[in-house]
CSV table of C-alpha atoms in Angstrom, one decimal:
chain,number,residue,atom,x,y,z
A,216,MET,CA,-0.3,-0.2,-0.2
A,217,LYS,CA,1.0,3.7,-1.0
A,218,LYS,CA,1.4,6.0,1.7
A,219,LYS,CA,-0.2,9.3,1.0
A,220,SER,CA,1.9,12.4,0.7
A,221,THR,CA,0.8,14.6,3.8
A,222,ILE,CA,0.7,18.5,3.9
A,223,PHE,CA,3.8,18.2,6.2
A,224,ARG,CA,5.7,16.1,4.2
A,225,ILE,CA,5.2,18.2,1.2
A,226,PHE,CA,6.4,21.6,2.8
A,227,LEU,CA,8.7,19.7,5.3
A,228,ILE,CA,11.1,18.1,2.6
A,229,PRO,CA,11.6,21.3,0.5
A,230,LEU,CA,12.2,23.5,3.8
A,231,ILE,CA,14.5,21.7,4.8
A,232,ALA,CA,16.4,21.6,1.4
A,233,ILE,CA,15.8,25.5,1.2
A,234,MET,CA,17.3,25.7,4.9
A,235,LEU,CA,20.4,23.4,4.1
A,236,VAL,CA,21.1,25.4,0.7
A,237,GLN,CA,20.6,28.6,2.6
A,238,SER,CA,23.3,27.4,5.1
A,239,ALA,CA,25.7,26.3,2.5
A,240,ILE,CA,25.8,29.8,1.2
A,241,THR,CA,25.8,32.0,4.3
A,242,ILE,CA,28.7,29.7,5.5
A,243,GLY,CA,30.3,29.4,1.9
A,244,SER,CA,30.5,33.5,1.9
A,245,LEU,CA,32.2,33.5,5.3
A,246,VAL,CA,34.8,31.3,4.5
A,247,ALA,CA,35.0,32.7,1.2
A,248,MET,CA,35.3,36.3,2.0
A,249,GLY,CA,37.8,35.7,5.0
A,250,THR,CA,35.3,37.0,7.6
A,251,ALA,CA,36.3,35.0,10.4
A,252,ARG,CA,39.9,36.0,9.8
A,253,THR,CA,39.1,39.3,9.4
A,254,LEU,CA,37.2,39.2,12.7
A,255,LYS,CA,39.9,37.9,14.5
A,256,GLU,CA,42.5,39.9,13.5
A,257,TYR,CA,40.4,43.0,14.3
A,258,SER,CA,39.1,41.9,18.0
A,259,SER,CA,43.6,41.7,18.2
A,260,GLY,CA,44.0,44.4,16.6
A,261,MET,CA,41.2,46.4,19.4
A,262,MET,CA,43.0,44.6,21.9
A,263,ARG,CA,46.3,45.6,21.1
A,264,ARG,CA,45.2,49.0,20.8
A,265,LEU,CA,43.3,48.7,24.4
A,266,VAL,CA,46.4,47.3,25.9
A,267,GLU,CA,48.7,50.2,24.7
A,268,ASN,CA,46.4,52.9,25.9
A,269,ARG,CA,46.5,51.6,29.2
A,270,GLN,CA,50.2,51.6,29.0
A,271,VAL,CA,50.4,54.9,28.3
A,272,VAL,CA,47.6,56.1,30.7
A,273,LEU,CA,49.7,54.1,33.5
A,274,GLN,CA,53.3,55.6,32.5
A,275,ASN,CA,51.8,58.9,33.0
A,276,GLU,CA,50.2,58.4,36.3
A,277,MET,CA,53.4,56.8,37.4
A,278,ASN,CA,55.4,59.6,35.9
A,279,GLN,CA,53.4,62.5,37.8
A,280,HIS,CA,53.7,60.4,40.7
A,281,TRP,CA,57.3,60.0,40.6
A,282,ALA,CA,57.7,64.0,39.8
A,283,SER,CA,55.7,64.5,43.0
A,284,ILE,CA,57.8,62.5,45.1
A,285,LYS,CA,61.1,63.4,43.4
A,286,GLU,CA,60.4,67.2,44.6
A,287,GLN,CA,60.6,66.0,48.0
A,288,GLU,CA,64.2,64.5,47.7
A,289,THR,CA,65.4,68.5,48.0
A,290,VAL,CA,63.5,68.6,51.4
A,291,ILE,CA,65.1,65.0,52.5
A,292,ASN,CA,68.3,66.1,51.4
A,293,GLU,CA,68.3,69.6,53.3
A,294,LEU,CA,67.0,67.6,56.8
A,295,LEU,CA,70.1,65.4,56.1
A,296,GLU,CA,72.6,68.6,55.6
A,297,LYS,CA,70.7,70.1,59.1
A,298,PHE,CA,71.5,67.1,61.1
A,299,LEU,CA,75.1,66.6,59.7
A,300,ASP,CA,75.7,70.2,60.9
A,301,GLN,CA,73.7,70.2,64.1
A,302,LYS,CA,76.3,67.3,64.9
A,303,GLY,CA,79.0,68.7,63.5
A,304,ILE,CA,79.9,65.2,61.4
A,305,GLU,CA,80.3,63.6,57.6
A,306,LEU,CA,78.6,61.4,56.3
A,307,GLU,CA,80.7,58.7,56.6
A,308,ASP,CA,80.5,59.3,60.4
A,309,LEU,CA,76.8,59.1,60.4
A,310,MET,CA,77.1,55.5,59.0
A,311,LEU,CA,79.6,54.3,61.3
A,312,SER,CA,77.6,55.1,64.0
A,313,ASN,CA,73.7,53.0,64.8
A,314,GLU,CA,72.8,55.4,67.2
A,315,ARG,CA,73.3,58.6,65.0
A,316,LYS,CA,71.5,56.8,61.9
A,317,SER,CA,68.6,56.0,64.3
A,318,GLN,CA,68.9,59.8,65.5
A,319,LEU,CA,68.5,60.7,61.8
A,320,LEU,CA,65.7,58.3,60.5
A,321,GLU,CA,63.9,59.8,63.7
A,322,GLN,CA,64.3,63.0,62.6
A,323,LEU,CA,63.1,62.3,58.6
A,324,PHE,CA,60.0,59.7,59.9
A,325,PRO,CA,57.9,62.7,60.2
A,326,LYS,CA,58.6,64.2,57.0
A,327,CYS,CA,58.1,61.1,55.2
A,328,MET,CA,54.9,60.4,56.7
A,329,ASP,CA,53.6,63.8,55.8
A,330,ILE,CA,55.1,63.4,52.1
A,331,LEU,CA,53.0,59.8,52.1
A,332,GLN,CA,50.0,61.1,53.1
A,333,ASN,CA,49.7,64.1,50.9
A,334,ASN,CA,50.4,61.8,47.8
A,335,SER,CA,48.5,59.2,45.9
A,336,THR,CA,51.0,56.3,46.4
A,337,THR,CA,50.7,53.4,48.3
A,338,GLY,CA,54.5,53.4,50.4
A,339,LEU,CA,57.6,55.1,50.6
A,340,PHE,CA,60.8,53.8,52.2
A,341,LEU,CA,64.3,55.4,52.8
A,342,ILE,CA,66.9,53.3,53.0
A,343,LEU,CA,70.6,54.4,54.6
A,344,THR,CA,73.3,52.7,52.7
A,345,ASP,CA,76.8,53.5,52.2
A,346,LYS,CA,78.3,53.4,48.3
A,347,GLU,CA,81.2,51.2,49.1
A,348,ASP,CA,79.1,48.2,51.0
A,349,MET,CA,76.2,48.4,48.7
A,350,GLN,CA,78.1,45.6,46.8
A,351,LEU,CA,77.6,43.2,50.0
A,352,ALA,CA,75.1,41.3,51.2
A,353,ARG,CA,73.8,42.7,54.6
A,354,LYS,CA,71.3,44.5,56.9
A,355,TYR,CA,70.8,48.0,56.4
A,356,ASP,CA,69.0,50.6,58.5
A,357,GLY,CA,66.0,52.8,56.8
A,358,PHE,CA,61.8,52.3,57.3
A,359,PHE,CA,58.9,51.4,54.9
A,360,LEU,CA,55.6,52.6,55.5
A,361,ARG,CA,52.8,51.7,53.7
A,362,ASP,CA,49.6,53.6,53.2
A,363,SER,CA,46.7,50.9,52.8
A,364,ASP,CA,44.4,53.5,51.4
A,365,PRO,CA,46.2,56.4,49.6
A,366,ASP,CA,42.9,58.0,48.6
A,367,LYS,CA,42.3,59.3,52.2
A,368,SER,CA,44.3,61.2,54.4
A,369,PRO,CA,43.3,60.9,57.9
A,370,ILE,CA,44.9,63.3,60.1
A,371,ASN,CA,46.1,60.4,62.7
A,372,TYR,CA,47.3,58.3,60.2
A,373,THR,CA,45.6,55.5,60.9
A,374,ASP,CA,45.7,54.0,57.5
A,375,PHE,CA,49.8,53.4,57.8
A,376,LEU,CA,52.3,50.2,58.3
A,377,LEU,CA,55.3,49.9,59.6
A,378,GLU,CA,56.8,47.5,57.0
A,379,ARG,CA,60.6,47.8,58.1
A,380,GLY,CA,62.0,50.2,60.7
A,381,ASN,CA,62.4,50.3,64.3
A,382,LYS,CA,59.8,49.7,66.3
A,383,GLN,CA,60.9,52.8,68.8
A,384,LEU,CA,59.4,54.7,65.6
A,385,SER,CA,55.8,53.0,65.6
A,386,GLN,CA,55.7,53.4,69.0
A,387,LYS,CA,56.2,57.1,69.1
A,388,TRP,CA,53.7,57.9,65.8
A,389,HIS,CA,51.2,55.1,66.8
A,390,ILE,CA,51.7,53.5,63.2
A,391,PRO,CA,51.0,50.0,63.8
A,392,LEU,CA,53.5,47.4,62.3
A,393,ASP,CA,52.6,44.9,59.8
A,394,THR,CA,53.1,40.9,60.1
A,395,ASN,CA,55.9,41.0,57.8
A,396,TRP,CA,57.4,43.6,60.0
A,397,THR,CA,61.1,43.3,61.0
A,398,THR,CA,64.0,46.0,62.2
A,399,TYR,CA,65.9,46.2,58.8
A,400,PHE,CA,66.2,45.6,55.0
A,401,HIS,CA,68.0,42.4,54.2
A,402,MET,CA,69.8,42.9,50.8
A,403,ASP,CA,71.9,40.9,48.9
A,404,GLY,CA,73.8,43.3,47.2
């Protein structure tokens, strides 16, 4: 017995055939025109330009931050010269005395806290080194202050942590010690 063709079969088979032809034409045109390759090149080019733009923005921000900190170098140098004049010593004599180094760091610490608080940097460190000894692995005196929230500047320095430095500085200025705190900077030379 022959089955009768239903309207469903009469329309279904041509519809499937038309959809297959249409899909083949669409895929063929995409492959022939290189659309996939063009889209990939375009997206990678966009990503590359986005990265380059972000790099320029970051470099400009860092240069601005460094410039504002670099201006403070003269202030620190003036404080150092004033300290040496008050004590009547030379820089070489200062580096030989742990007590004098501690006194100098105590005098520089408040100014460095002000510098850190008035800039949007996340940290500031000061290390006392000797030109001849920099090749050697050893401990160096200094301090490293970290600002956990550089966008805010509370009056009592509550967002500061002392990462490195003398604990007397922490006690005097009520700056908490970080969990990784140590007194000295350990360097390999």
